C-alpha cells in the first residue's frame, strides 16, 4: 500500500494556524486528502503537535557542509566573510558539533515514530550557484555523505528507513546509476533506500541536456529512462517527492554568471532566488507521472509542493491528486 503524504514544517508559529494536533490531523486528512505528513523540524519545535501524523521525517540539511565538516577555515572565511558568521550559520564550531545536531535530529525522527527519514546527498555554496561551477565532484560528495552517515550511525539503532534524496547540484543526482549504486554500497546502515525527487530529477536532466521537452509527458519519459537505468537498485527506490520543476525556464538563463553580492546574507538571497526559479515545486497538471509511479510502486508519495499558506498548500495537493486521476487513492 502506498501512503500519500504532505510536507509539513514542525515549527510552532507555522503550526499555530492549524489549531493544535486535532487541527493538523484534520488539515492533513480532510484538506490535503493525505494519509499523513513528512515533517521537517525547525525551532521552536512543535513535536507534540505533529506526533502521530509524522509518517516520514526530513532530516536537517545545509546546502554546503563538507568544508565546514573538514575544518577548512580558509574556505569558510572566504565564503562566509567571518568566523562569527559561519559559527552562527552552522550553530556549532566543529565536526563534533555538526554530528551532534544530526544525531539529535535522528532522535527526533525516532521519537515521532517516523517510518522513514530523508537525508540530502548534496553540497553547493552560494558562489558556486551564482558562478555556475562546482568545487566538489558528485563522487566526492557521495563519499563524504556516506562517511558522515556511517560515523553518526555507528553504535546507534533506529527503527526508520534512511532514504537518500537526489538533488541537481553536486552529489547524488540519479543521472549516473553507478554513482547511485556507489552511494548505497558505501552506507553501512542496512535499512536504507532512495527518495526519488521528481522535480529535482527533472532539473538535473535539464541541466545535463537530457530533457528538452517542455511538457510533463516528456519529463515522465526522461524519468522512466533513469528508473530503467537503475534496474540494479530499483527495489531501493521506496519513496517519491512528487512535484515538477520549471520546464520552460531557459537553461542558459539559469546558468549565466551572476556577480555575487558583498555580504553572505545577500549572496544567500541571490542563490536562493536562482534555485527557486528552476526548482519551483509546482503541482503536476496531467497524469503523465502515473507511469513513473506505476514503474516504481513506492511505499510513500510525498506531495512536496510550494505554497505561501496552509490553504494554498492544500489546494495544490488536491490539484495534483486530481491531475493524477485517482492513481493514488
Short mmCIF file of C-alpha atoms in Angstrom, two decimals:
data_model
loop_
_atom_site.label_atom_id
_atom_site.label_comp_id
_atom_site.label_asym_id
_atom_site.label_seq_id
_atom_site.Cartn_x
_atom_site.Cartn_y
_atom_site.Cartn_z
CA UNK A 1 0.00 0.00 0.00
CA UNK A 2 1.26 3.47 -0.93
CA UNK A 3 0.89 6.25 1.62
CA UNK A 4 0.16 9.76 0.36
CA UNK A 5 1.88 12.39 2.48
CA UNK A 6 2.13 16.18 2.55
CA UNK A 7 5.26 18.02 3.68
CA UNK A 8 4.86 19.95 6.94
CA UNK A 9 7.26 22.19 8.88
CA UNK A 10 7.21 21.32 12.59
CA UNK A 11 7.57 24.85 13.89
CA UNK A 12 5.18 26.27 16.49
CA UNK A 13 4.34 29.58 14.74
CA UNK A 14 3.78 27.79 11.42
CA UNK A 15 1.60 25.11 13.01
CA UNK A 16 -0.43 27.59 15.09
CA UNK A 17 -2.97 28.45 12.34
CA UNK A 18 -3.92 24.76 12.10
CA UNK A 19 -5.17 24.65 15.69
CA UNK A 20 -3.16 22.00 17.51
CA UNK A 21 -2.88 18.26 17.00
CA UNK A 22 -6.53 17.70 16.07
CA UNK A 23 -6.48 20.63 13.68
CA UNK A 24 -3.33 19.32 11.99
CA UNK A 25 -4.88 15.87 11.65
CA UNK A 26 -7.99 17.40 10.08
CA UNK A 27 -5.84 19.50 7.73
CA UNK A 28 -3.77 16.53 6.55
CA UNK A 29 -6.66 14.13 6.06
CA UNK A 30 -9.58 16.34 5.05
CA UNK A 31 -7.98 19.40 3.44
CA UNK A 32 -5.00 17.70 1.78
CA UNK A 33 -6.66 14.28 1.35
CA UNK A 34 -3.45 12.60 2.57
CA UNK A 35 -2.63 9.75 4.95
CA UNK A 36 -0.01 11.62 6.95
CA UNK A 37 2.90 14.05 6.77
CA UNK A 38 6.59 14.20 6.04
CA UNK A 39 7.85 16.51 8.78
CA UNK A 40 10.93 18.72 8.88
CA UNK A 41 11.70 20.24 12.27
CA UNK A 42 12.55 23.89 12.79
CA UNK A 43 12.88 25.51 16.23
CA UNK A 44 10.82 26.30 18.19
CA UNK A 45 9.70 22.72 17.65
CA UNK A 46 6.09 21.59 17.51
CA UNK A 47 6.79 17.91 18.09
CA UNK A 48 3.82 17.41 20.42
CA UNK A 49 1.53 18.59 17.64
CA UNK A 50 2.98 16.52 14.78
CA UNK A 51 3.42 13.31 16.77
CA UNK A 52 1.01 10.77 15.38
CA UNK A 53 0.95 12.40 11.94
CA UNK A 54 4.65 12.13 11.05
CA UNK A 55 4.85 9.09 8.78
CA UNK A 56 8.11 10.48 7.41
CA UNK A 57 10.80 12.89 8.57
CA UNK A 58 13.10 15.13 6.55
CA UNK A 59 16.43 15.46 8.34
CA UNK A 60 18.25 18.78 8.67
CA UNK A 61 20.47 19.88 5.83
CA UNK A 62 22.95 22.60 4.98
CA UNK A 63 23.49 23.42 1.28
CA UNK A 64 27.29 23.37 1.76
CA UNK A 65 28.73 21.47 4.68
CA UNK A 66 31.73 19.38 3.56
CA UNK A 67 34.39 22.06 4.02
CA UNK A 68 32.97 23.04 7.40
CA UNK A 69 32.96 19.39 8.49
CA UNK A 70 36.56 19.05 7.32
CA UNK A 71 37.66 22.14 9.23
CA UNK A 72 38.60 24.15 6.14
CA UNK A 73 38.64 27.57 7.82
CA UNK A 74 40.19 29.26 4.77
CA UNK A 75 37.14 28.20 2.74
CA UNK A 76 34.75 29.20 5.50
CA UNK A 77 36.18 32.69 5.95
CA UNK A 78 36.16 33.21 2.19
CA UNK A 79 32.54 32.09 1.68
CA UNK A 80 31.03 33.47 4.88
CA UNK A 81 33.15 36.55 5.49
CA UNK A 82 33.93 35.88 9.14
CA UNK A 83 34.17 33.14 11.74
CA UNK A 84 31.26 34.66 13.63
CA UNK A 85 29.03 34.29 10.56
CA UNK A 86 29.82 30.66 9.85
CA UNK A 87 29.57 29.65 13.50
CA UNK A 88 26.10 31.21 13.66
CA UNK A 89 25.14 29.58 10.36
CA UNK A 90 26.11 26.05 11.40
CA UNK A 91 25.02 26.53 15.04
CA UNK A 92 28.24 24.84 16.15
CA UNK A 93 32.02 25.21 15.90
CA UNK A 94 33.29 21.91 14.52
CA UNK A 95 32.62 18.42 13.13
CA UNK A 96 31.71 17.00 16.53
CA UNK A 97 29.03 19.66 17.00
CA UNK A 98 27.75 19.03 13.48
CA UNK A 99 27.42 15.31 14.19
CA UNK A 100 25.56 16.02 17.44
CA UNK A 101 22.99 18.09 15.54
CA UNK A 102 22.33 15.26 13.09
CA UNK A 103 22.07 12.68 15.87
CA UNK A 104 19.61 14.89 17.77
CA UNK A 105 17.54 15.25 14.60
CA UNK A 106 17.56 11.49 14.01
CA UNK A 107 16.47 11.03 17.62
CA UNK A 108 13.54 13.37 16.93
CA UNK A 109 12.56 11.27 13.91
CA UNK A 110 12.64 8.14 16.07
CA UNK A 111 10.66 9.77 18.88
CA UNK A 112 7.97 10.83 16.41
CA UNK A 113 7.63 7.26 15.16
CA UNK A 114 8.59 8.14 11.58
CA UNK A 115 8.70 5.16 9.22
CA UNK A 116 11.50 6.78 7.22
CA UNK A 117 13.93 9.70 7.39
CA UNK A 118 15.28 11.59 4.37
CA UNK A 119 18.83 12.91 4.03
CA UNK A 120 20.16 15.17 1.26
CA UNK A 121 23.25 13.97 -0.56
CA UNK A 122 24.49 17.31 -1.90
CA UNK A 123 26.92 20.17 -1.42
CA UNK A 124 26.88 23.60 -3.09
CA UNK A 125 27.87 27.10 -1.97
CA UNK A 126 26.23 30.40 -2.87
CA UNK A 127 29.22 31.33 -5.03
CA UNK A 128 29.03 28.07 -6.98
CA UNK A 129 25.33 28.58 -7.67
CA UNK A 130 25.89 32.15 -8.84
CA UNK A 131 29.05 31.36 -10.81
CA UNK A 132 27.78 28.08 -12.29
CA UNK A 133 30.76 25.97 -11.18
CA UNK A 134 31.42 23.18 -8.67
CA UNK A 135 34.16 22.79 -6.07
CA UNK A 136 33.34 19.12 -5.42
CA UNK A 137 32.51 16.28 -7.78
CA UNK A 138 29.46 14.06 -7.40
CA UNK A 139 31.65 11.23 -6.17
CA UNK A 140 33.39 13.42 -3.58
CA UNK A 141 30.04 14.48 -2.15
CA UNK A 142 28.72 10.90 -2.19
CA UNK A 143 31.78 9.59 -0.35
CA UNK A 144 31.67 12.44 2.18
CA UNK A 145 27.96 11.88 2.81
CA UNK A 146 28.39 8.14 3.31
CA UNK A 147 31.33 8.71 5.67
CA UNK A 148 29.29 11.19 7.73
CA UNK A 149 26.30 8.86 7.97
CA UNK A 150 28.47 5.89 8.89
CA UNK A 151 30.10 7.93 11.63
CA UNK A 152 26.90 9.22 13.24
CA UNK A 153 25.13 5.85 12.91
CA UNK A 154 27.94 3.80 14.44
CA UNK A 155 26.64 2.07 17.54
CA UNK A 156 23.14 3.52 17.09
CA UNK A 157 19.95 1.73 16.05
CA UNK A 158 16.81 3.32 14.67
CA UNK A 159 13.57 1.78 13.50
CA UNK A 160 13.19 4.08 10.49
CA UNK A 161 14.44 3.51 6.95
CA UNK A 162 17.06 6.05 5.90
CA UNK A 163 16.33 7.37 2.40
CA UNK A 164 18.81 9.44 0.38
CA UNK A 165 17.32 12.20 -1.75
CA UNK A 166 18.60 13.26 -5.17
CA UNK A 167 19.28 16.90 -5.99
CA UNK A 168 20.55 18.72 -9.08
CA UNK A 169 23.77 20.05 -7.53
CA UNK A 170 26.96 18.05 -6.82
CA UNK A 171 26.05 14.84 -5.01
CA UNK A 172 23.60 12.03 -5.80
CA UNK A 173 21.70 13.30 -8.82
CA UNK A 174 20.47 9.91 -10.19
CA UNK A 175 21.82 10.88 -13.61
CA UNK A 176 24.51 8.22 -13.32
CA UNK A 177 23.27 4.88 -11.94
CA UNK A 178 26.83 3.85 -10.98
CA UNK A 179 27.02 6.85 -8.63
CA UNK A 180 23.71 5.88 -7.03
CA UNK A 181 24.93 2.32 -6.56
CA UNK A 182 28.13 3.67 -5.01
CA UNK A 183 26.09 5.73 -2.55
CA UNK A 184 24.10 2.73 -1.37
CA UNK A 185 27.15 0.47 -1.24
CA UNK A 186 29.15 2.86 0.96
CA UNK A 187 26.46 3.38 3.60
CA UNK A 188 26.76 0.75 6.32
CA UNK A 189 23.27 1.32 7.75
CA UNK A 190 21.31 -1.64 6.40
CA UNK A 191 17.80 -0.17 6.44
CA UNK A 192 18.40 2.29 3.58
CA UNK A 193 16.98 3.35 0.26
CA UNK A 194 16.27 6.21 -2.13
CA UNK A 195 13.75 9.05 -2.10
CA UNK A 196 13.37 9.96 -5.77
CA UNK A 197 12.53 13.64 -6.09
CA UNK A 198 10.84 14.14 -9.46
CA UNK A 199 11.29 17.91 -9.60
CA UNK A 200 14.98 17.70 -8.71
CA UNK A 201 15.49 14.96 -11.26
CA UNK A 202 13.77 17.00 -13.98
CA UNK A 203 16.10 19.90 -13.15
CA UNK A 204 19.18 17.65 -13.26
CA UNK A 205 18.06 16.20 -16.59
CA UNK A 206 17.52 19.69 -17.98
CA UNK A 207 20.91 20.92 -16.78
CA UNK A 208 22.60 17.90 -18.37
CA UNK A 209 20.82 18.33 -21.71
CA UNK A 210 18.80 15.13 -21.20
CA UNK A 211 15.39 16.80 -21.05
CA UNK A 212 14.41 19.39 -23.61
CA UNK A 213 10.67 18.73 -23.73
CA UNK A 214 8.53 21.37 -22.04
CA UNK A 215 5.62 19.02 -21.38
CA UNK A 216 5.09 16.68 -18.42
CA UNK A 217 4.80 13.74 -20.83
CA UNK A 218 8.38 14.28 -21.98
CA UNK A 219 9.58 14.70 -18.40
CA UNK A 220 7.94 11.41 -17.46
CA UNK A 221 9.66 9.68 -20.39
CA UNK A 222 13.04 11.01 -19.26
CA UNK A 223 12.49 9.93 -15.65
CA UNK A 224 11.43 6.46 -16.78
CA UNK A 225 14.74 6.19 -18.65
CA UNK A 226 16.53 6.97 -15.37
CA UNK A 227 14.47 4.37 -13.49
CA UNK A 228 15.26 1.78 -16.16
CA UNK A 229 18.99 2.54 -15.87
CA UNK A 230 18.71 1.93 -12.11
CA UNK A 231 17.44 -1.62 -12.54
CA UNK A 232 20.05 -2.99 -10.13
CA UNK A 233 18.84 -0.79 -7.27
CA UNK A 234 15.28 -0.06 -8.36
CA UNK A 235 13.90 -2.01 -5.39
CA UNK A 236 15.59 0.55 -3.11
CA UNK A 237 13.51 3.44 -4.51
CA UNK A 238 10.99 3.45 -1.67
CA UNK A 239 9.59 6.95 -1.90
CA UNK A 240 8.82 9.78 -4.32
CA UNK A 241 8.83 13.51 -3.65
CA UNK A 242 6.22 14.39 -6.25
CA UNK A 243 6.28 17.79 -7.95
CA UNK A 244 7.79 19.41 -11.03
CA UNK A 245 10.42 22.00 -11.73
CA UNK A 246 10.03 24.74 -14.32
CA UNK A 247 10.06 23.03 -17.70
CA UNK A 248 10.19 26.24 -19.72
CA UNK A 249 12.75 28.40 -17.91
CA UNK A 250 15.65 28.75 -20.39
CA UNK A 251 18.60 26.79 -19.03
CA UNK A 252 21.02 29.42 -20.32
CA UNK A 253 19.22 31.89 -18.04
CA UNK A 254 19.76 29.61 -15.05
CA UNK A 255 23.43 29.02 -15.81
CA UNK A 256 24.51 32.57 -16.62
CA UNK A 257 27.07 34.01 -14.22
CA UNK A 258 25.74 36.43 -11.60
CA UNK A 259 28.08 38.76 -9.72
CA UNK A 260 27.88 37.82 -6.02
CA UNK A 261 26.76 40.49 -3.58
CA UNK A 262 29.17 41.60 -0.86
CA UNK A 263 27.50 40.17 2.24
CA UNK A 264 26.81 36.50 2.98
CA UNK A 265 23.12 37.23 3.59
CA UNK A 266 22.74 38.97 0.22
CA UNK A 267 24.58 36.16 -1.60
CA UNK A 268 22.31 33.61 0.07
CA UNK A 269 19.25 35.53 -1.13
CA UNK A 270 20.68 35.68 -4.66
CA UNK A 271 21.39 31.94 -4.87
CA UNK A 272 18.09 31.01 -3.24
CA UNK A 273 16.19 33.10 -5.79
CA UNK A 274 18.10 31.49 -8.65
CA UNK A 275 17.40 27.95 -7.42
CA UNK A 276 13.70 28.67 -6.81
CA UNK A 277 13.31 29.98 -10.35
CA UNK A 278 14.08 26.46 -11.63
CA UNK A 279 13.15 24.30 -8.64
CA UNK A 280 9.59 25.62 -8.32
CA UNK A 281 8.00 22.63 -6.53
CA UNK A 282 4.90 23.13 -8.66
CA UNK A 283 1.96 20.69 -8.79
CA UNK A 284 1.59 18.33 -11.72
CA UNK A 285 -1.13 19.27 -14.17
CA UNK A 286 -1.50 15.98 -16.08
CA UNK A 287 -1.49 12.26 -15.34
CA UNK A 288 1.85 11.73 -17.13
CA UNK A 289 3.66 10.83 -13.89
CA UNK A 290 1.29 7.91 -13.31
CA UNK A 291 3.66 5.84 -15.44
CA UNK A 292 6.57 6.71 -13.16
CA UNK A 293 4.57 5.85 -10.05
CA UNK A 294 3.45 2.56 -11.57
CA UNK A 295 7.02 1.68 -12.57
CA UNK A 296 8.36 2.30 -9.04
CA UNK A 297 5.38 1.29 -6.89
CA UNK A 298 6.69 3.36 -3.95
CA UNK A 299 5.73 2.97 -0.31
CA UNK A 300 5.48 6.74 0.06
CA UNK A 301 4.41 9.59 -2.19
CA UNK A 302 5.11 13.00 -0.69
CA UNK A 303 3.26 15.90 -2.30
CA UNK A 304 6.13 18.32 -1.71
CA UNK A 305 4.61 21.49 -3.10
CA UNK A 306 5.46 25.14 -2.60
CA UNK A 307 2.78 27.41 -1.14
CA UNK A 308 2.53 30.60 0.89
CA UNK A 309 -0.20 29.41 3.26
CA UNK A 310 -1.61 26.09 4.50
CA UNK A 311 -4.76 26.74 2.47
CA UNK A 312 -2.73 27.22 -0.72
CA UNK A 313 -0.74 24.06 0.06
CA UNK A 314 -3.93 22.03 0.47
CA UNK A 315 -5.31 23.40 -2.79
CA UNK A 316 -2.06 22.49 -4.61
CA UNK A 317 -2.08 18.95 -3.20
CA UNK A 318 -5.72 18.41 -4.20
CA UNK A 319 -4.91 19.74 -7.67
CA UNK A 320 -2.03 17.30 -8.03
CA UNK A 321 -4.12 14.37 -6.81
CA UNK A 322 -6.87 15.32 -9.24
CA UNK A 323 -4.37 15.57 -12.08
CA UNK A 324 -3.20 12.04 -11.34
CA UNK A 325 -6.84 10.89 -11.78
CA UNK A 326 -7.06 8.61 -8.84
CA UNK A 327 -3.80 6.72 -9.23
CA UNK A 328 -3.09 7.42 -5.56
CA UNK A 329 -6.37 6.72 -3.72
#
